[in-house]
Amino acid sequence: MSTTNTENPTLTKLLDAAEEQMLSCGYVAASIDGICTAAGVTKGSFFHYFKSKEELGKVLLERFGNRQQERFMDACTGIADPLERVYKVIETAIQSCQSPDMKGCLIGTFAQEISETHPELREICKCSFEGFATGMGADLTAAKELYAKGASFDAASLGAYFLSVIQGSMLLMRTNGDGEAMALNLEHFREYLRSLYGR
Amino acid sequence: MSTTNTENPTLTKLLDAAEEQMLSCGYVAASIDGICTAAGVTKGSFFHYFKSKEELGKVLLERFGNRQQERFMDACTGIADPLERVYKVIETAIQSCQSPDMKGCLIGTFAQEISETHPELREICKCSFEGFATGMGADLTAAKELYAKGASFDAASLGAYFLSVIQGSMLLMRTNGDGEAMALNLEHFREYLRSLYGR
DNA sequence: ACTGTCATACCGACCGGTAGGTAGGTGGCC
DNA sequence: GGCCACCTACCTACCGGTCGGTATGACAGT
């Protein structure tokens, strides 16, 4: 039942298969049997690593959240200016949404499906969302101090606004198939920031 | 098997119960048994009106889409100016997202869950989304001609952007519970329009 | 070096429950 | 009498989860 992963190949296969299935079909529709088949592993093995489907969900959510955070951390290490850091994050998002291996956001997928039925999973989604939104909000508040001191807009809520644009765009992507619209949306958001902070 | 509704009480109860369950738990997790129990009707009766769960989904999606369209139509009949019409829609959205009987968007919920597994349902979601986005886009394009003729922004894509903000905000609402953040997001969007079209 | 012990990793048959869906009615109304 | 709305009873498949078992390998005692 040890779920801490130090390159355990079976566990990794299980997690990867589960992530893929849940990203495309959602948490409920992804069955444990299906995940095991995709991972080339039996059900007994699954329950050796996870005590329930919900626990798999937690681990998956945590892993996805950490990876995403890492990604954005990597993108803007070394950038001191908060506004530049935000622009860098937007640019990173624009680039990654156009790559074909962009399968969507597990946190958004889960949030939609299980918020009423699995409070613990919802809580993890909420924390991930809040972490991202408040992080961006902090940078944007600091940037306001630097570049738009007297202006009347609420910088802190821009983080959640940005997150909404991302999640909404990804939702629309599911019916459209392509990520082109998402790139346009992110550009609109960037343009909004420019109008607030000056160019 | 006639699904056309001219005030059929049983059918209406079935549809209402299904909509409520699917809005809160999603399409997959909402069971036919559960819907029938909530509607106070037996399963035989359900299959008298719908030949499958997927057909229920179609009818539900159609009904929800039409209602939503009606709602926004009503909100801005008589307003000739396209930009004012858009602002009116935004205001309507801000108001309705703060009311407690705001349960979310069925189309967004479905789009997330079934886009990979039920192509016909996905198509309906896509059409609803596109209808809304291009409708708003048309008004915003017309408004650009009137108020921001020379400007360089892409007015047509603002419709999809608006829709993304709405859908993303609703997704975040599911983890937060309250619609306050959504109102803030819509105000940010309105502010963006003001920056593009002048005040 | 050999052997017994024990934990870990993994297997696959099996369980009860519930899912979507079907069949065959019953009763009321034109 | 026949149609329509609706009900009861039932079917099969599959769901999440359990359980008894096996293969492997590290380690200890002799």
mmCIF file with all atom_site columns, N, CA and C in Angstrom, chain A residues 133-193:
data_model
loop_
_atom_site.group_PDB
_atom_site.id
_atom_site.type_symbol
_atom_site.label_atom_id
_atom_site.label_alt_id
_atom_site.label_comp_id
_atom_site.label_asym_id
_atom_site.label_entity_id
_atom_site.label_seq_id
_atom_site.pdbx_PDB_ins_code
_atom_site.Cartn_x
_atom_site.Cartn_y
_atom_site.Cartn_z
_atom_site.occupancy
_atom_site.B_iso_or_equiv
_atom_site.pdbx_formal_charge
_atom_site.auth_seq_id
_atom_site.auth_comp_id
_atom_site.auth_asym_id
_atom_site.auth_atom_id
_atom_site.pdbx_PDB_model_num
ATOM 1   N N  . ALA A 1 133 ? -4.299  30.607 -8.406  1.00 0.00 ? 133 ALA A N  1
ATOM 2   C CA . ALA A 1 133 ? -4.924  31.932 -8.499  1.00 0.00 ? 133 ALA A CA 1
ATOM 3   C C  . ALA A 1 133 ? -4.273  32.938 -7.561  1.00 0.00 ? 133 ALA A C  1
ATOM 4   N N  . THR A 1 134 ? -3.996  32.542 -6.337  1.00 0.00 ? 134 THR A N  1
ATOM 5   C CA . THR A 1 134 ? -3.411  33.500 -5.395  1.00 0.00 ? 134 THR A CA 1
ATOM 6   C C  . THR A 1 134 ? -1.950  33.787 -5.733  1.00 0.00 ? 134 THR A C  1
ATOM 7   N N  . GLY A 1 135 ? -1.258  32.767 -6.264  1.00 0.00 ? 135 GLY A N  1
ATOM 8   C CA . GLY A 1 135 ? 0.116   33.012 -6.713  1.00 0.00 ? 135 GLY A CA 1
ATOM 9   C C  . GLY A 1 135 ? 0.173   34.085 -7.793  1.00 0.00 ? 135 GLY A C  1
ATOM 10  N N  . MET A 1 136 ? -0.666  33.890 -8.803  1.00 0.00 ? 136 MET A N  1
ATOM 11  C CA . MET A 1 136 ? -0.720  34.892 -9.872  1.00 0.00 ? 136 MET A CA 1
ATOM 12  C C  . MET A 1 136 ? -1.209  36.232 -9.336  1.00 0.00 ? 136 MET A C  1
ATOM 13  N N  . GLY A 1 137 ? -2.210  36.148 -8.455  1.00 0.00 ? 137 GLY A N  1
ATOM 14  C CA . GLY A 1 137 ? -2.761  37.375 -7.867  1.00 0.00 ? 137 GLY A CA 1
ATOM 15  C C  . GLY A 1 137 ? -1.702  38.172 -7.122  1.00 0.00 ? 137 GLY A C  1
ATOM 16  N N  . ALA A 1 138 ? -0.826  37.465 -6.428  1.00 0.00 ? 138 ALA A N  1
ATOM 17  C CA . ALA A 1 138 ? 0.225   38.145 -5.668  1.00 0.00 ? 138 ALA A CA 1
ATOM 18  C C  . ALA A 1 138 ? 1.169   38.884 -6.614  1.00 0.00 ? 138 ALA A C  1
ATOM 19  N N  . ASP A 1 139 ? 1.582   38.205 -7.676  1.00 0.00 ? 139 ASP A N  1
ATOM 20  C CA . ASP A 1 139 ? 2.454   38.856 -8.658  1.00 0.00 ? 139 ASP A CA 1
ATOM 21  C C  . ASP A 1 139 ? 1.775   40.071 -9.273  1.00 0.00 ? 139 ASP A C  1
ATOM 22  N N  . LEU A 1 140 ? 0.506   39.922 -9.575  1.00 0.00 ? 140 LEU A N  1
ATOM 23  C CA . LEU A 1 140 ? -0.201  41.028 -10.222 1.00 0.00 ? 140 LEU A CA 1
ATOM 24  C C  . LEU A 1 140 ? -0.434  42.191 -9.270  1.00 0.00 ? 140 LEU A C  1
ATOM 25  N N  . THR A 1 141 ? -0.571  41.871 -7.983  1.00 0.00 ? 141 THR A N  1
ATOM 26  C CA . THR A 1 141 ? -0.698  42.941 -6.987  1.00 0.00 ? 141 THR A CA 1
ATOM 27  C C  . THR A 1 141 ? 0.635   43.686 -6.842  1.00 0.00 ? 141 THR A C  1
ATOM 28  N N  . ALA A 1 142 ? 1.711   42.900 -6.792  1.00 0.00 ? 142 ALA A N  1
ATOM 29  C CA . ALA A 1 142 ? 3.038   43.523 -6.718  1.00 0.00 ? 142 ALA A CA 1
ATOM 30  C C  . ALA A 1 142 ? 3.304   44.374 -7.959  1.00 0.00 ? 142 ALA A C  1
ATOM 31  N N  . ALA A 1 143 ? 2.877   43.856 -9.106  1.00 0.00 ? 143 ALA A N  1
ATOM 32  C CA . ALA A 1 143 ? 3.089   44.589 -10.352 1.00 0.00 ? 143 ALA A CA 1
ATOM 33  C C  . ALA A 1 143 ? 2.303   45.886 -10.376 1.00 0.00 ? 143 ALA A C  1
ATOM 34  N N  . LYS A 1 144 ? 1.138   45.874 -9.760  1.00 0.00 ? 144 LYS A N  1
ATOM 35  C CA . LYS A 1 144 ? 0.334   47.089 -9.722  1.00 0.00 ? 144 LYS A CA 1
ATOM 36  C C  . LYS A 1 144 ? 1.052   48.183 -8.942  1.00 0.00 ? 144 LYS A C  1
ATOM 37  N N  . GLU A 1 145 ? 1.655   47.741 -7.842  1.00 0.00 ? 145 GLU A N  1
ATOM 38  C CA . GLU A 1 145 ? 2.426   48.674 -7.021  1.00 0.00 ? 145 GLU A CA 1
ATOM 39  C C  . GLU A 1 145 ? 3.525   49.345 -7.854  1.00 0.00 ? 145 GLU A C  1
ATOM 40  N N  . LEU A 1 146 ? 4.066   48.552 -8.797  1.00 0.00 ? 146 LEU A N  1
ATOM 41  C CA . LEU A 1 146 ? 5.179   49.067 -9.597  1.00 0.00 ? 146 LEU A CA 1
ATOM 42  C C  . LEU A 1 146 ? 4.744   49.907 -10.795 1.00 0.00 ? 146 LEU A C  1
ATOM 43  N N  . TYR A 1 147 ? 3.680   49.416 -11.475 1.00 0.00 ? 147 TYR A N  1
ATOM 44  C CA . TYR A 1 147 ? 3.376   50.019 -12.783 1.00 0.00 ? 147 TYR A CA 1
ATOM 45  C C  . TYR A 1 147 ? 2.025   50.707 -12.903 1.00 0.00 ? 147 TYR A C  1
ATOM 46  N N  . ALA A 1 148 ? 1.161   50.519 -11.900 1.00 0.00 ? 148 ALA A N  1
ATOM 47  C CA . ALA A 1 148 ? -0.169  51.124 -12.024 1.00 0.00 ? 148 ALA A CA 1
ATOM 48  C C  . ALA A 1 148 ? -0.692  51.497 -10.648 1.00 0.00 ? 148 ALA A C  1
ATOM 49  N N  . LYS A 1 149 ? 0.161   52.197 -9.950  1.00 0.00 ? 149 LYS A N  1
ATOM 50  C CA . LYS A 1 149 ? -0.082  52.429 -8.530  1.00 0.00 ? 149 LYS A CA 1
ATOM 51  C C  . LYS A 1 149 ? -1.462  53.035 -8.216  1.00 0.00 ? 149 LYS A C  1
ATOM 52  N N  . GLY A 1 150 ? -1.831  54.063 -8.942  1.00 0.00 ? 150 GLY A N  1
ATOM 53  C CA . GLY A 1 150 ? -3.070  54.754 -8.591  1.00 0.00 ? 150 GLY A CA 1
ATOM 54  C C  . GLY A 1 150 ? -4.333  54.119 -9.146  1.00 0.00 ? 150 GLY A C  1
ATOM 55  N N  . ALA A 1 151 ? -4.183  53.159 -10.076 1.00 0.00 ? 151 ALA A N  1
ATOM 56  C CA . ALA A 1 151 ? -5.347  52.643 -10.802 1.00 0.00 ? 151 ALA A CA 1
ATOM 57  C C  . ALA A 1 151 ? -6.353  51.977 -9.867  1.00 0.00 ? 151 ALA A C  1
ATOM 58  N N  . SER A 1 152 ? -7.588  51.862 -10.355 1.00 0.00 ? 152 SER A N  1
ATOM 59  C CA . SER A 1 152 ? -8.665  51.434 -9.457  1.00 0.00 ? 152 SER A CA 1
ATOM 60  C C  . SER A 1 152 ? -9.017  49.949 -9.568  1.00 0.00 ? 152 SER A C  1
ATOM 61  N N  . PHE A 1 153 ? -8.371  49.221 -10.474 1.00 0.00 ? 153 PHE A N  1
ATOM 62  C CA . PHE A 1 153 ? -8.772  47.815 -10.651 1.00 0.00 ? 153 PHE A CA 1
ATOM 63  C C  . PHE A 1 153 ? -8.273  46.922 -9.511  1.00 0.00 ? 153 PHE A C  1
ATOM 64  N N  . ASP A 1 154 ? -8.936  45.776 -9.367  1.00 0.00 ? 154 ASP A N  1
ATOM 65  C CA . ASP A 1 154 ? -8.591  44.833 -8.304  1.00 0.00 ? 154 ASP A CA 1
ATOM 66  C C  . ASP A 1 154 ? -7.597  43.798 -8.834  1.00 0.00 ? 154 ASP A C  1
ATOM 67  N N  . ALA A 1 155 ? -6.337  43.971 -8.496  1.00 0.00 ? 155 ALA A N  1
ATOM 68  C CA . ALA A 1 155 ? -5.291  43.110 -9.056  1.00 0.00 ? 155 ALA A CA 1
ATOM 69  C C  . ALA A 1 155 ? -5.363  41.681 -8.533  1.00 0.00 ? 155 ALA A C  1
ATOM 70  N N  . ALA A 1 156 ? -5.733  41.528 -7.261  1.00 0.00 ? 156 ALA A N  1
ATOM 71  C CA . ALA A 1 156 ? -5.719  40.186 -6.663  1.00 0.00 ? 156 ALA A CA 1
ATOM 72  C C  . ALA A 1 156 ? -6.678  39.237 -7.364  1.00 0.00 ? 156 ALA A C  1
ATOM 73  N N  . SER A 1 157 ? -7.832  39.754 -7.801  1.00 0.00 ? 157 SER A N  1
ATOM 74  C CA . SER A 1 157 ? -8.826  38.875 -8.426  1.00 0.00 ? 157 SER A CA 1
ATOM 75  C C  . SER A 1 157 ? -8.469  38.524 -9.864  1.00 0.00 ? 157 SER A C  1
ATOM 76  N N  . LEU A 1 158 ? -7.418  39.125 -10.385 1.00 0.00 ? 158 LEU A N  1
ATOM 77  C CA . LEU A 1 158 ? -7.003  38.810 -11.757 1.00 0.00 ? 158 LEU A CA 1
ATOM 78  C C  . LEU A 1 158 ? -6.444  37.390 -11.878 1.00 0.00 ? 158 LEU A C  1
ATOM 79  N N  . GLY A 1 159 ? -5.918  36.875 -10.752 1.00 0.00 ? 159 GLY A N  1
ATOM 80  C CA . GLY A 1 159 ? -5.400  35.506 -10.771 1.00 0.00 ? 159 GLY A CA 1
ATOM 81  C C  . GLY A 1 159 ? -6.507  34.509 -11.053 1.00 0.00 ? 159 GLY A C  1
ATOM 82  N N  . ALA A 1 160 ? -7.613  34.647 -10.317 1.00 0.00 ? 160 ALA A N  1
ATOM 83  C CA . ALA A 1 160 ? -8.748  33.753 -10.523 1.00 0.00 ? 160 ALA A CA 1
ATOM 84  C C  . ALA A 1 160 ? -9.355  33.961 -11.917 1.00 0.00 ? 160 ALA A C  1
ATOM 85  N N  . TYR A 1 161 ? -9.325  35.185 -12.364 1.00 0.00 ? 161 TYR A N  1
ATOM 86  C CA . TYR A 1 161 ? -9.846  35.490 -13.702 1.00 0.00 ? 161 TYR A CA 1
ATOM 87  C C  . TYR A 1 161 ? -9.025  34.748 -14.762 1.00 0.00 ? 161 TYR A C  1
ATOM 88  N N  . PHE A 1 162 ? -7.730  34.817 -14.622 1.00 0.00 ? 162 PHE A N  1
ATOM 89  C CA . PHE A 1 162 ? -6.836  34.111 -15.546 1.00 0.00 ? 162 PHE A CA 1
ATOM 90  C C  . PHE A 1 162 ? -7.123  32.609 -15.539 1.00 0.00 ? 162 PHE A C  1
ATOM 91  N N  . LEU A 1 163 ? -7.244  32.057 -14.343 1.00 0.00 ? 163 LEU A N  1
ATOM 92  C CA . LEU A 1 163 ? -7.532  30.630 -14.222 1.00 0.00 ? 163 LEU A CA 1
ATOM 93  C C  . LEU A 1 163 ? -8.858  30.272 -14.897 1.00 0.00 ? 163 LEU A C  1
ATOM 94  N N  . SER A 1 164 ? -9.850  31.138 -14.733 1.00 0.00 ? 164 SER A N  1
ATOM 95  C CA . SER A 1 164 ? -11.145 30.897 -15.376 1.00 0.00 ? 164 SER A CA 1
ATOM 96  C C  . SER A 1 164 ? -11.017 30.868 -16.883 1.00 0.00 ? 164 SER A C  1
ATOM 97  N N  . VAL A 1 165 ? -10.236 31.790 -17.408 1.00 0.00 ? 165 VAL A N  1
ATOM 98  C CA . VAL A 1 165 ? -10.037 31.827 -18.856 1.00 0.00 ? 165 VAL A CA 1
ATOM 99  C C  . VAL A 1 165 ? -9.399  30.518 -19.324 1.00 0.00 ? 165 VAL A C  1
ATOM 100 N N  . ILE A 1 166 ? -8.387  30.057 -18.590 1.00 0.00 ? 166 ILE A N  1
ATOM 101 C CA . ILE A 1 166 ? -7.723  28.807 -18.953 1.00 0.00 ? 166 ILE A CA 1
ATOM 102 C C  . ILE A 1 166 ? -8.692  27.635 -18.898 1.00 0.00 ? 166 ILE A C  1
ATOM 103 N N  . GLN A 1 167 ? -9.383  27.497 -17.774 1.00 0.00 ? 167 GLN A N  1
ATOM 104 C CA . GLN A 1 167 ? -10.283 26.347 -17.614 1.00 0.00 ? 167 GLN A CA 1
ATOM 105 C C  . GLN A 1 167 ? -11.434 26.398 -18.611 1.00 0.00 ? 167 GLN A C  1
ATOM 106 N N  . GLY A 1 168 ? -11.998 27.561 -18.798 1.00 0.00 ? 168 GLY A N  1
ATOM 107 C CA . GLY A 1 168 ? -13.087 27.697 -19.768 1.00 0.00 ? 168 GLY A CA 1
ATOM 108 C C  . GLY A 1 168 ? -12.618 27.365 -21.171 1.00 0.00 ? 168 GLY A C  1
ATOM 109 N N  . SER A 1 169 ? -11.445 27.826 -21.527 1.00 0.00 ? 169 SER A N  1
ATOM 110 C CA . SER A 1 169 ? -10.910 27.536 -22.857 1.00 0.00 ? 169 SER A CA 1
ATOM 111 C C  . SER A 1 169 ? -10.719 26.047 -23.056 1.00 0.00 ? 169 SER A C  1
ATOM 112 N N  . MET A 1 170 ? -10.246 25.381 -22.007 1.00 0.00 ? 170 MET A N  1
ATOM 113 C CA . MET A 1 170 ? -10.032 23.938 -22.114 1.00 0.00 ? 170 MET A CA 1
ATOM 114 C C  . MET A 1 170 ? -11.339 23.196 -22.261 1.00 0.00 ? 170 MET A C  1
ATOM 115 N N  . LEU A 1 171 ? -12.353 23.689 -21.588 1.00 0.00 ? 171 LEU A N  1
ATOM 116 C CA . LEU A 1 171 ? -13.663 23.062 -21.736 1.00 0.00 ? 171 LEU A CA 1
ATOM 117 C C  . LEU A 1 171 ? -14.142 23.178 -23.186 1.00 0.00 ? 171 LEU A C  1
ATOM 118 N N  . LEU A 1 172 ? -14.015 24.369 -23.735 1.00 0.00 ? 172 LEU A N  1
ATOM 119 C CA . LEU A 1 172 ? -14.453 24.559 -25.130 1.00 0.00 ? 172 LEU A CA 1
ATOM 120 C C  . LEU A 1 172 ? -13.612 23.724 -26.092 1.00 0.00 ? 172 LEU A C  1
ATOM 121 N N  . MET A 1 173 ? -12.339 23.546 -25.751 1.00 0.00 ? 173 MET A N  1
ATOM 122 C CA . MET A 1 173 ? -11.452 22.710 -26.567 1.00 0.00 ? 173 MET A CA 1
ATOM 123 C C  . MET A 1 173 ? -12.009 21.308 -26.756 1.00 0.00 ? 173 MET A C  1
ATOM 124 N N  . ARG A 1 174 ? -12.687 20.807 -25.746 1.00 0.00 ? 174 ARG A N  1
ATOM 125 C CA . ARG A 1 174 ? -13.181 19.434 -25.794 1.00 0.00 ? 174 ARG A CA 1
ATOM 126 C C  . ARG A 1 174 ? -14.220 19.252 -26.892 1.00 0.00 ? 174 ARG A C  1
ATOM 127 N N  . THR A 1 175 ? -14.991 20.276 -27.177 1.00 0.00 ? 175 THR A N  1
ATOM 128 C CA . THR A 1 175 ? -15.975 20.130 -28.257 1.00 0.00 ? 175 THR A CA 1
ATOM 129 C C  . THR A 1 175 ? -15.379 20.508 -29.608 1.00 0.00 ? 175 THR A C  1
ATOM 130 N N  . ASN A 1 176 ? -14.393 21.387 -29.590 1.00 0.00 ? 176 ASN A N  1
ATOM 131 C CA . ASN A 1 176 ? -13.807 21.845 -30.855 1.00 0.00 ? 176 ASN A CA 1
ATOM 132 C C  . ASN A 1 176 ? -12.697 20.941 -31.362 1.00 0.00 ? 176 ASN A C  1
ATOM 133 N N  . GLY A 1 177 ? -11.918 20.405 -30.427 1.00 0.00 ? 177 GLY A N  1
ATOM 134 C CA . GLY A 1 177 ? -10.792 19.577 -30.819 1.00 0.00 ? 177 GLY A CA 1
ATOM 135 C C  . GLY A 1 177 ? -9.482  20.338 -30.874 1.00 0.00 ? 177 GLY A C  1
ATOM 136 N N  . ASP A 1 178 ? -9.496  21.539 -31.398 1.00 0.00 ? 178 ASP A N  1
ATOM 137 C CA . ASP A 1 178 ? -8.207  22.228 -31.521 1.00 0.00 ? 178 ASP A CA 1
ATOM 138 C C  . ASP A 1 178 ? -8.005  23.282 -30.430 1.00 0.00 ? 178 ASP A C  1
ATOM 139 N N  . GLY A 1 179 ? -6.757  23.594 -30.185 1.00 0.00 ? 179 GLY A N  1
ATOM 140 C CA . GLY A 1 179 ? -6.414  24.538 -29.135 1.00 0.00 ? 179 GLY A CA 1
ATOM 141 C C  . GLY A 1 179 ? -6.206  25.960 -29.638 1.00 0.00 ? 179 GLY A C  1
ATOM 142 N N  . GLU A 1 180 ? -6.620  26.178 -30.864 1.00 0.00 ? 180 GLU A N  1
ATOM 143 C CA . GLU A 1 180 ? -6.408  27.503 -31.455 1.00 0.00 ? 180 GLU A CA 1
ATOM 144 C C  . GLU A 1 180 ? -7.199  28.583 -30.712 1.00 0.00 ? 180 GLU A C  1
ATOM 145 N N  . ALA A 1 181 ? -8.458  28.247 -30.405 1.00 0.00 ? 181 ALA A N  1
ATOM 146 C CA . ALA A 1 181 ? -9.309  29.209 -29.706 1.00 0.00 ? 181 ALA A CA 1
ATOM 147 C C  . ALA A 1 181 ? -8.723  29.562 -28.349 1.00 0.00 ? 181 ALA A C  1
ATOM 148 N N  . MET A 1 182 ? -8.112  28.582 -27.699 1.00 0.00 ? 182 MET A N  1
ATOM 149 C CA . MET A 1 182 ? -7.531  28.833 -26.380 1.00 0.00 ? 182 MET A CA 1
ATOM 150 C C  . MET A 1 182 ? -6.400  29.853 -26.485 1.00 0.00 ? 182 MET A C  1
ATOM 151 N N  . ALA A 1 183 ? -5.581  29.705 -27.505 1.00 0.00 ? 183 ALA A N  1
ATOM 152 C CA . ALA A 1 183 ? -4.492  30.669 -27.703 1.00 0.00 ? 183 ALA A CA 1
ATOM 153 C C  . ALA A 1 183 ? -5.049  32.080 -27.887 1.00 0.00 ? 183 ALA A C  1
ATOM 154 N N  . LEU A 1 184 ? -6.115  32.194 -28.671 1.00 0.00 ? 184 LEU A N  1
ATOM 155 C CA . LEU A 1 184 ? -6.735  33.507 -28.877 1.00 0.00 ? 184 LEU A CA 1
ATOM 156 C C  . LEU A 1 184 ? -7.249  34.084 -27.564 1.00 0.00 ? 184 LEU A C  1
ATOM 157 N N  . ASN A 1 185 ? -7.859  33.226 -26.760 1.00 0.00 ? 185 ASN A N  1
ATOM 158 C CA . ASN A 1 185 ? -8.393  33.696 -25.481 1.00 0.00 ? 185 ASN A CA 1
ATOM 159 C C  . ASN A 1 185 ? -7.280  34.209 -24.574 1.00 0.00 ? 185 ASN A C  1
ATOM 160 N N  . LEU A 1 186 ? -6.187  33.464 -24.543 1.00 0.00 ? 186 LEU A N  1
ATOM 161 C CA . LEU A 1 186 ? -5.076  33.889 -23.692 1.00 0.00 ? 186 LEU A CA 1
ATOM 162 C C  . LEU A 1 186 ? -4.496  35.206 -24.193 1.00 0.00 ? 186 LEU A C  1
ATOM 163 N N  . GLU A 1 187 ? -4.521  35.382 -25.490 1.00 0.00 ? 187 GLU A N  1
ATOM 164 C CA . GLU A 1 187 ? -4.042  36.659 -26.026 1.00 0.00 ? 187 GLU A CA 1
ATOM 165 C C  . GLU A 1 187 ? -4.965  37.810 -25.636 1.00 0.00 ? 187 GLU A C  1
ATOM 166 N N  . HIS A 1 188 ? -6.262  37.532 -25.622 1.00 0.00 ? 188 HIS A N  1
ATOM 167 C CA . HIS A 1 188 ? -7.200  38.553 -25.146 1.00 0.00 ? 188 HIS A CA 1
ATOM 168 C C  . HIS A 1 188 ? -6.902  38.920 -23.698 1.00 0.00 ? 188 HIS A C  1
ATOM 169 N N  . PHE A 1 189 ? -6.640  37.892 -22.900 1.00 0.00 ? 189 PHE A N  1
ATOM 170 C CA . PHE A 1 189 ? -6.328  38.165 -21.496 1.00 0.00 ? 189 PHE A CA 1
ATOM 171 C C  . PHE A 1 189 ? -5.061  39.011 -21.377 1.00 0.00 ? 189 PHE A C  1
ATOM 172 N N  . ARG A 1 190 ? -4.061  38.655 -22.154 1.00 0.00 ? 190 ARG A N  1
ATOM 173 C CA . ARG A 1 190 ? -2.800  39.414 -22.136 1.00 0.00 ? 190 ARG A CA 1
ATOM 174 C C  . ARG A 1 190 ? -3.046  40.864 -22.524 1.00 0.00 ? 190 ARG A C  1
ATOM 175 N N  . GLU A 1 191 ? -3.905  41.027 -23.519 1.00 0.00 ? 191 GLU A N  1
ATOM 176 C CA . GLU A 1 191 ? -4.227  42.386 -23.969 1.00 0.00 ? 191 GLU A CA 1
ATOM 177 C C  . GLU A 1 191 ? -4.917  43.176 -22.857 1.00 0.00 ? 191 GLU A C  1
ATOM 178 N N  . TYR A 1 192 ? -5.756  42.492 -22.100 1.00 0.00 ? 192 TYR A N  1
ATOM 179 C CA . TYR A 1 192 ? -6.428  43.138 -20.972 1.00 0.00 ? 192 TYR A CA 1
ATOM 180 C C  . TYR A 1 192 ? -5.398  43.608 -19.945 1.00 0.00 ? 192 TYR A C  1
ATOM 181 N N  . LEU A 1 193 ? -4.446  42.743 -19.652 1.00 0.00 ? 193 LEU A N  1
ATOM 182 C CA . LEU A 1 193 ? -3.386  43.145 -18.718 1.00 0.00 ? 193 LEU A CA 1
ATOM 183 C C  . LEU A 1 193 ? -2.637  44.356 -19.245 1.00 0.00 ? 193 LEU A C  1
#
